[in-house]
Amino acid sequence: MPLLSKEEKRNSIALPKINQIDSVTQRYGETAIIRGKGRSISGACLKCKNPRCMRFPEAYISCPEFEDFSYERNNNVCPVDAISWDYSKDIPRIDHEKCINCGICALMCPIGAIYSDGNKVYVSEPRNDYSILPVTASNIRLQEELFTRLMTLNWQHRFLHESQSIMSNIYKKVSKFDGRSMSANLLIRNLMIAVGHHCSISRTGDVYTRIDAVYSDGDIYDACYGAMEIEFGRDTLDASRGILDDIAVLHSRNGIDKEKNTALVACLSFPNKRQGYFQVIKDVNKVLNLKIQTVSLGALLILAWNGIEVDFSQKDFYADFDNLSIRSALNNNIKRRVELPEGFLGILEPEK
Ligand code: SF4
Ligand code: SF4
């Protein structure tokens, strides 16, 4: 029995042989271009059986180093429930009212079929030349083969180029998050995954877990991992104290060595100097020799949009009372200057 039906053969004809695909690039505002043997195709939805743009595999939302951490099992890629399956077209549909343009779904799509024009995010519909792949046993196999190949390649991934208007729109939407919902924590967790980590957030309604989240880069020989505090409000001083609490609890009760705990505070905007946050961070470094790093939502978005796998073990994102900026860490990671003015929305340094 042939592996592919005639229709399937016809529809997969424009693909170079899977093992001949040698590069994938995605430019800002476009779907990916997949190249091999002098041919190229642009990313369009393959109607996945298990859409990676919608659900994370369990391994991404759990951290092996923190096996006692009671984590949230919601594995939605979209932190605001804006992506769902459109059964009429048999591809994902994006609710533009809910979507905040974070791009996480796009980064998870193995074929780069999701893109943004700066305002709205779209799923590129299947094209006649290659991607009408009805879900049959043979096509699932083909899809998996293709995705495995695509994921082993060095992607050049560009989702959005940061600008003041794009960032302002996102921050406006995020500032409307209901403080009791999980959206802020899910957004940070999912962005941490998008920049190459496993990340778990504490379970909804779990009043016993003080720690907001934990992350790990998953390196089997020398993993970089740590506790996280997530603070989208104005209570950043509490975040600096909370992270100390997390480090102490994990050290004394769970055997997570405080020296190995590469702790992070994720905030919406950098607190200003007067709020005391950066003074506490400096004190902790001086007295305990612990460099607690700070990342903002905007910084994580820029890193994710540029397809960067961030290495927090270098402590590049350490900012304190004497150096209030993570701008050079961002510039070094994305290998160009971030195009946001100083203090803009408190993304890279406190607002002026
Ligand atoms: S958008 Fe991408 S991940 Fe989602 S169903 Fe289509 S091909 Fe699969
Ligand atoms: S861009 Fe972000 S908010 Fe919009 S659908 Fe994708 S994951 Fe959801």
Short mmCIF file of C-alpha atoms and ligand atoms in Angstrom, two decimals:
data_model
loop_
_atom_site.label_atom_id
_atom_site.label_comp_id
_atom_site.label_asym_id
_atom_site.label_seq_id
_atom_site.Cartn_x
_atom_site.Cartn_y
_atom_site.Cartn_z
CA MET A 1 0.00 0.00 0.00
CA PRO A 2 1.48 3.39 -0.93
CA LEU A 3 2.33 5.63 2.00
CA LEU A 4 0.74 8.68 0.40
CA SER A 5 -2.49 8.97 -1.51
CA LYS A 6 -2.38 10.66 -4.93
CA GLU A 7 -3.81 13.83 -3.44
CA GLU A 8 -1.28 13.83 -0.65
CA LYS A 9 1.55 13.32 -3.11
CA ARG A 10 0.28 16.16 -5.26
CA ASN A 11 -0.01 18.42 -2.26
CA SER A 12 3.40 17.73 -0.84
CA ILE A 13 5.11 18.10 -4.20
CA ALA A 14 6.43 21.64 -3.65
CA LEU A 15 8.27 20.71 -0.49
CA PRO A 16 11.93 19.95 -0.93
CA LYS A 17 12.70 16.53 0.51
CA ILE A 18 12.52 16.92 4.25
CA ASN A 19 16.16 16.13 4.86
CA GLN A 20 17.17 18.64 2.19
CA ILE A 21 15.63 21.62 3.98
CA ASP A 22 18.59 23.65 5.15
CA SER A 23 17.34 26.99 6.43
CA VAL A 24 14.35 28.77 7.85
CA THR A 25 14.13 32.51 8.15
CA GLN A 26 11.29 34.64 9.36
CA ARG A 27 11.36 38.38 8.82
CA TYR A 28 9.37 40.87 10.84
CA GLY A 29 5.75 40.89 9.71
CA GLU A 30 6.01 37.83 7.45
CA THR A 31 5.61 34.09 7.58
CA ALA A 32 8.79 32.00 7.56
CA ILE A 33 10.63 31.07 4.38
CA ILE A 34 11.78 27.46 4.31
CA ARG A 35 14.60 26.73 1.88
CA GLY A 36 16.29 23.66 0.53
CA LYS A 37 17.96 22.59 -2.76
CA GLY A 38 17.42 26.00 -4.29
CA ARG A 39 13.68 25.91 -3.65
CA SER A 40 11.70 27.75 -1.07
CA ILE A 41 8.23 27.76 0.35
CA SER A 42 6.61 30.14 2.78
CA GLY A 43 5.18 28.94 6.06
CA ALA A 44 1.48 28.16 5.98
CA CYS A 45 -0.61 26.23 8.45
CA LEU A 46 -0.31 22.47 8.23
CA LYS A 47 -3.46 21.81 10.27
CA CYS A 48 -1.44 20.05 12.94
CA LYS A 49 -2.90 17.13 14.78
CA ASN A 50 -1.27 18.45 17.97
CA PRO A 51 -0.96 22.18 17.35
CA ARG A 52 2.17 23.44 19.04
CA CYS A 53 0.85 26.97 18.63
CA MET A 54 -1.90 26.14 21.11
CA ARG A 55 -0.55 23.74 23.76
CA PHE A 56 2.87 23.27 25.30
CA PRO A 57 4.14 19.76 25.89
CA GLU A 58 4.10 18.93 29.61
CA ALA A 59 7.92 19.03 29.78
CA TYR A 60 7.95 22.76 28.99
CA ILE A 61 5.77 23.71 31.96
CA SER A 62 7.62 21.60 34.53
CA CYS A 63 11.15 21.97 35.90
CA PRO A 64 13.05 18.81 36.84
CA GLU A 65 15.22 20.73 39.36
CA PHE A 66 12.13 21.71 41.38
CA GLU A 67 10.29 18.42 41.68
CA ASP A 68 8.46 19.50 44.86
CA PHE A 69 7.06 22.63 43.24
CA SER A 70 3.31 22.38 42.88
CA TYR A 71 2.79 23.87 39.44
CA GLU A 72 -0.08 25.06 37.29
CA ARG A 73 -1.07 22.43 34.68
CA ASN A 74 -2.70 24.87 32.28
CA ASN A 75 -0.53 24.37 29.21
CA ASN A 76 -2.09 27.00 26.96
CA VAL A 77 0.45 28.74 24.76
CA CYS A 78 -1.75 31.83 24.59
CA PRO A 79 -1.80 33.56 27.98
CA VAL A 80 -5.11 35.28 27.22
CA ASP A 81 -7.07 32.50 25.51
CA ALA A 82 -7.08 34.30 22.19
CA ILE A 83 -6.28 31.28 20.01
CA SER A 84 -8.74 28.49 19.38
CA TRP A 85 -9.41 25.87 16.73
CA ASP A 86 -11.59 27.07 13.86
CA TYR A 87 -13.50 23.92 12.90
CA SER A 88 -14.87 25.48 9.74
CA LYS A 89 -11.39 26.07 8.28
CA ASP A 90 -9.63 23.45 10.36
CA ILE A 91 -6.84 25.81 11.39
CA PRO A 92 -6.29 27.97 14.49
CA ARG A 93 -8.25 31.22 14.71
CA ILE A 94 -7.05 34.31 16.56
CA ASP A 95 -9.49 36.52 18.42
CA HIS A 96 -8.14 39.99 17.71
CA GLU A 97 -10.08 41.53 20.56
CA LYS A 98 -8.31 39.34 23.10
CA CYS A 99 -4.92 38.98 21.40
CA ILE A 100 -2.16 41.14 22.89
CA ASN A 101 0.34 40.60 20.03
CA CYS A 102 2.87 38.80 22.24
CA GLY A 103 3.88 36.42 19.43
CA ILE A 104 4.34 33.35 21.61
CA CYS A 105 2.04 31.22 19.41
CA ALA A 106 4.06 32.30 16.36
CA LEU A 107 7.33 31.30 18.00
CA MET A 108 5.92 27.89 18.83
CA CYS A 109 4.64 27.15 15.31
CA PRO A 110 7.29 24.88 13.81
CA ILE A 111 6.68 26.09 10.27
CA GLY A 112 6.42 29.83 10.97
CA ALA A 113 2.83 30.13 9.76
CA ILE A 114 1.83 32.85 12.23
CA TYR A 115 2.83 36.48 11.75
CA SER A 116 1.89 39.99 12.83
CA ASP A 117 1.51 43.20 10.87
CA GLY A 118 2.29 45.13 14.05
CA ASN A 119 -1.35 45.46 15.03
CA LYS A 120 -2.91 42.08 14.47
CA VAL A 121 -1.69 38.51 14.42
CA TYR A 122 -2.68 36.16 11.58
CA VAL A 123 -2.46 32.48 10.79
CA SER A 124 -1.42 31.95 7.19
CA GLU A 125 -3.99 29.66 5.64
CA PRO A 126 -2.97 26.36 4.01
CA ARG A 127 -1.87 26.82 0.42
CA ASN A 128 -2.74 24.59 -2.46
CA ASP A 129 0.85 24.00 -3.42
CA TYR A 130 1.87 22.01 -0.39
CA SER A 131 -0.02 22.24 2.77
CA ILE A 132 -3.44 20.67 2.46
CA LEU A 133 -2.50 17.71 4.53
CA PRO A 134 -5.56 15.86 5.73
CA VAL A 135 -4.87 14.12 9.00
CA THR A 136 -4.09 10.58 8.07
CA ALA A 137 -1.58 8.24 9.60
CA SER A 138 0.89 8.97 6.82
CA ASN A 139 0.51 12.70 7.12
CA ILE A 140 0.99 12.75 10.85
CA ARG A 141 4.22 10.92 10.22
CA LEU A 142 5.17 13.44 7.53
CA GLN A 143 4.30 16.36 9.75
CA GLU A 144 6.36 15.01 12.60
CA GLU A 145 9.29 14.31 10.28
CA LEU A 146 9.06 17.80 8.87
CA PHE A 147 8.76 19.45 12.29
CA THR A 148 11.64 17.45 13.69
CA ARG A 149 13.80 18.54 10.76
CA LEU A 150 12.71 22.18 11.10
CA MET A 151 13.44 22.20 14.81
CA THR A 152 16.98 20.91 14.34
CA LEU A 153 17.80 23.82 12.01
CA ASN A 154 19.18 27.12 13.15
CA TRP A 155 16.18 29.40 12.72
CA GLN A 156 16.53 33.04 12.07
CA HIS A 157 13.39 34.13 13.79
CA ARG A 158 11.95 37.63 13.65
CA PHE A 159 8.40 38.25 14.77
CA LEU A 160 8.13 41.97 15.49
CA HIS A 161 10.54 44.87 15.52
CA GLU A 162 10.00 46.79 18.75
CA SER A 163 8.61 50.30 18.42
CA GLN A 164 7.08 52.75 20.83
CA SER A 165 3.60 52.30 19.38
CA ILE A 166 3.73 48.49 19.39
CA MET A 167 4.98 48.44 22.98
CA SER A 168 2.46 51.06 24.12
CA ASN A 169 -0.41 49.02 22.66
CA ILE A 170 0.73 45.87 24.38
CA TYR A 171 1.30 47.60 27.71
CA LYS A 172 -2.14 49.21 27.46
CA LYS A 173 -3.77 45.80 26.98
CA VAL A 174 -1.73 44.15 29.71
CA SER A 175 -2.51 46.92 32.20
CA LYS A 176 -6.16 45.88 31.87
CA PHE A 177 -5.46 42.35 33.10
CA ASP A 178 -7.69 41.42 35.98
CA GLY A 179 -5.32 41.26 38.98
CA ARG A 180 -7.03 38.05 40.15
CA SER A 181 -6.54 36.24 36.84
CA MET A 182 -3.51 34.13 36.00
CA SER A 183 -2.82 36.08 32.80
CA ALA A 184 0.27 37.97 34.02
CA ASN A 185 1.90 34.83 35.41
CA LEU A 186 0.97 32.80 32.33
CA LEU A 187 2.37 35.52 30.07
CA ILE A 188 5.71 35.55 31.89
CA ARG A 189 5.85 31.74 32.05
CA ASN A 190 5.12 31.43 28.36
CA LEU A 191 7.68 34.08 27.44
CA MET A 192 10.30 32.29 29.53
CA ILE A 193 9.49 29.16 27.50
CA ALA A 194 9.73 31.20 24.29
CA VAL A 195 13.26 32.31 25.25
CA GLY A 196 14.37 28.72 25.71
CA HIS A 197 13.48 27.64 29.25
CA HIS A 198 11.25 25.28 31.09
CA CYS A 199 9.09 27.35 33.41
CA SER A 200 6.43 26.51 36.00
CA ILE A 201 4.13 28.89 37.80
CA SER A 202 2.46 28.11 41.09
CA ARG A 203 -0.97 26.54 40.91
CA THR A 204 -4.09 28.70 40.74
CA GLY A 205 -5.51 29.12 44.21
CA ASP A 206 -2.52 27.53 45.94
CA VAL A 207 -2.13 29.70 49.02
CA TYR A 208 0.72 27.61 50.43
CA THR A 209 3.24 28.28 47.67
CA ARG A 210 4.88 31.64 48.21
CA ILE A 211 7.09 31.29 45.13
CA ASP A 212 5.51 32.66 41.94
CA ALA A 213 7.51 30.59 39.47
CA VAL A 214 10.63 28.54 38.85
CA TYR A 215 12.60 28.12 35.64
CA SER A 216 15.40 26.02 34.21
CA ASP A 217 17.31 26.08 30.93
CA GLY A 218 17.15 22.28 30.87
CA ASP A 219 20.88 21.77 30.33
CA ILE A 220 21.45 18.21 31.46
CA TYR A 221 25.09 18.80 32.47
CA ASP A 222 25.10 22.29 33.96
CA ALA A 223 21.59 23.67 34.17
CA CYS A 224 20.90 27.28 35.03
CA TYR A 225 17.75 27.46 37.15
CA GLY A 226 16.13 29.61 39.77
CA ALA A 227 13.14 31.04 41.55
CA MET A 228 11.08 33.86 40.10
CA GLU A 229 8.90 36.58 41.49
CA ILE A 230 6.40 38.11 39.07
CA GLU A 231 5.25 41.62 39.88
CA PHE A 232 3.04 43.56 37.47
CA GLY A 233 1.86 46.06 40.08
CA ARG A 234 3.67 48.74 41.98
CA ASP A 235 4.74 46.52 44.86
CA THR A 236 8.25 45.89 43.60
CA LEU A 237 9.84 46.28 47.02
CA ASP A 238 7.79 43.27 48.04
CA ALA A 239 9.20 41.39 45.02
CA SER A 240 12.81 41.99 46.10
CA ARG A 241 12.03 40.73 49.59
CA GLY A 242 9.89 37.89 48.27
CA ILE A 243 12.69 36.55 46.10
CA LEU A 244 15.00 36.42 49.13
CA ASP A 245 12.33 34.46 50.95
CA ASP A 246 12.10 32.08 47.96
CA ILE A 247 15.86 31.52 47.90
CA ALA A 248 15.91 30.80 51.65
CA VAL A 249 12.93 28.41 51.56
CA LEU A 250 14.26 26.50 48.56
CA HIS A 251 17.71 26.24 50.18
CA SER A 252 16.61 25.08 53.61
CA ARG A 253 13.58 22.94 52.73
CA ASN A 254 14.15 21.70 49.20
CA GLY A 255 17.92 21.40 48.99
CA ILE A 256 18.27 24.00 46.20
CA ASP A 257 21.68 25.49 46.91
CA LYS A 258 21.36 29.27 47.23
CA GLU A 259 24.53 29.75 45.17
CA LYS A 260 22.98 27.78 42.28
CA ASN A 261 19.65 29.59 42.51
CA THR A 262 19.85 32.09 39.64
CA ALA A 263 16.87 34.08 40.84
CA LEU A 264 14.88 36.47 38.67
CA VAL A 265 12.30 39.16 39.23
CA ALA A 266 9.97 39.69 36.26
CA CYS A 267 8.13 43.00 36.30
CA LEU A 268 5.95 45.00 33.96
CA SER A 269 8.16 48.09 34.26
CA PHE A 270 11.39 48.80 36.11
CA PRO A 271 10.68 50.45 39.47
CA ASN A 272 12.16 53.89 39.92
CA LYS A 273 15.12 54.55 42.18
CA ARG A 274 13.06 55.97 45.03
CA GLN A 275 10.98 52.82 45.49
CA GLY A 276 13.79 51.03 47.30
CA TYR A 277 13.76 47.93 45.08
CA PHE A 278 17.19 48.46 43.56
CA GLN A 279 18.69 49.38 46.93
CA VAL A 280 17.55 46.01 48.34
CA ILE A 281 18.96 44.21 45.27
CA LYS A 282 22.29 45.95 45.85
CA ASP A 283 22.26 45.14 49.59
CA VAL A 284 21.60 41.47 48.87
CA ASN A 285 24.53 41.34 46.46
CA LYS A 286 26.81 43.12 48.91
CA VAL A 287 25.93 41.05 51.96
CA LEU A 288 25.06 37.66 50.47
CA ASN A 289 26.90 37.82 47.15
CA LEU A 290 23.70 36.95 45.26
CA LYS A 291 23.00 38.76 42.01
CA ILE A 292 19.22 38.83 41.58
CA GLN A 293 18.41 39.72 37.98
CA THR A 294 15.49 41.82 36.78
CA VAL A 295 13.64 41.49 33.47
CA SER A 296 10.63 43.42 32.29
CA LEU A 297 7.78 42.17 30.16
CA GLY A 298 9.00 44.36 27.28
CA ALA A 299 12.54 42.97 27.51
CA LEU A 300 11.27 39.39 27.37
CA LEU A 301 9.07 40.27 24.39
CA ILE A 302 11.99 41.76 22.46
CA LEU A 303 14.14 38.72 23.21
CA ALA A 304 11.38 36.33 22.17
CA TRP A 305 10.52 38.27 19.00
CA ASN A 306 14.14 37.94 17.90
CA GLY A 307 14.26 34.21 18.58
CA ILE A 308 16.88 34.53 21.34
CA GLU A 309 17.57 31.72 23.78
CA VAL A 310 18.61 33.68 26.84
CA ASP A 311 21.43 32.52 29.11
CA PHE A 312 20.70 33.87 32.59
CA SER A 313 23.77 32.15 34.06
CA GLN A 314 25.89 35.07 32.87
CA LYS A 315 23.96 37.45 35.20
CA ASP A 316 23.82 40.00 32.37
CA PHE A 317 20.38 41.08 33.54
CA TYR A 318 21.66 42.20 36.91
CA ALA A 319 20.70 45.82 37.62
CA ASP A 320 21.01 47.57 40.96
CA PHE A 321 21.08 50.98 42.60
CA ASP A 322 24.37 51.86 40.88
CA ASN A 323 23.41 50.59 37.41
CA LEU A 324 19.70 50.73 36.74
CA SER A 325 19.66 49.46 33.16
CA ILE A 326 19.57 46.15 31.29
CA ARG A 327 19.88 47.91 27.91
CA SER A 328 23.37 46.61 27.15
CA ALA A 329 22.26 43.04 28.01
CA LEU A 330 19.43 43.38 25.50
CA ASN A 331 21.69 44.92 22.84
CA ASN A 332 24.23 42.12 23.28
CA ASN A 333 21.58 39.43 23.05
CA ILE A 334 19.82 40.72 19.95
CA LYS A 335 23.12 41.94 18.40
CA ARG A 336 21.82 45.42 17.61
CA ARG A 337 20.60 48.43 19.55
CA VAL A 338 17.12 48.24 21.01
CA GLU A 339 15.15 51.02 19.40
CA LEU A 340 13.33 52.36 22.41
CA PRO A 341 14.23 55.69 24.05
CA GLU A 342 15.71 55.78 27.52
CA GLY A 343 13.16 55.09 30.23
CA PHE A 344 10.40 54.20 27.76
CA LEU A 345 7.64 52.44 29.75
CA GLY A 346 10.33 51.32 32.21
CA ILE A 347 11.23 48.47 29.83
CA LEU A 348 15.02 48.66 30.05
CA GLU A 349 15.54 51.14 32.86
CA PRO A 350 13.24 53.10 35.18
CA GLU A 351 10.97 55.69 33.58
CA LYS A 352 12.31 59.21 33.82
S1 SF4 B 1 -0.31 27.43 12.98
FE1 SF4 B 1 1.52 26.14 13.00
S2 SF4 B 1 1.47 24.95 14.91
FE2 SF4 B 1 -0.57 25.85 14.57
S3 SF4 B 1 -1.74 24.24 13.57
FE3 SF4 B 1 -0.88 25.54 11.96
S4 SF4 B 1 1.13 24.64 11.43
FE4 SF4 B 1 0.45 23.72 13.36
S1 SF4 B 2 0.08 36.56 19.72
FE1 SF4 B 2 -0.01 36.08 21.94
S2 SF4 B 2 -1.98 36.85 22.60
FE2 SF4 B 2 -2.08 36.71 20.37
S3 SF4 B 2 -2.97 34.70 19.96
FE3 SF4 B 2 -0.73 34.47 19.93
S4 SF4 B 2 -0.18 33.85 22.01
FE4 SF4 B 2 -2.27 34.70 22.09
#
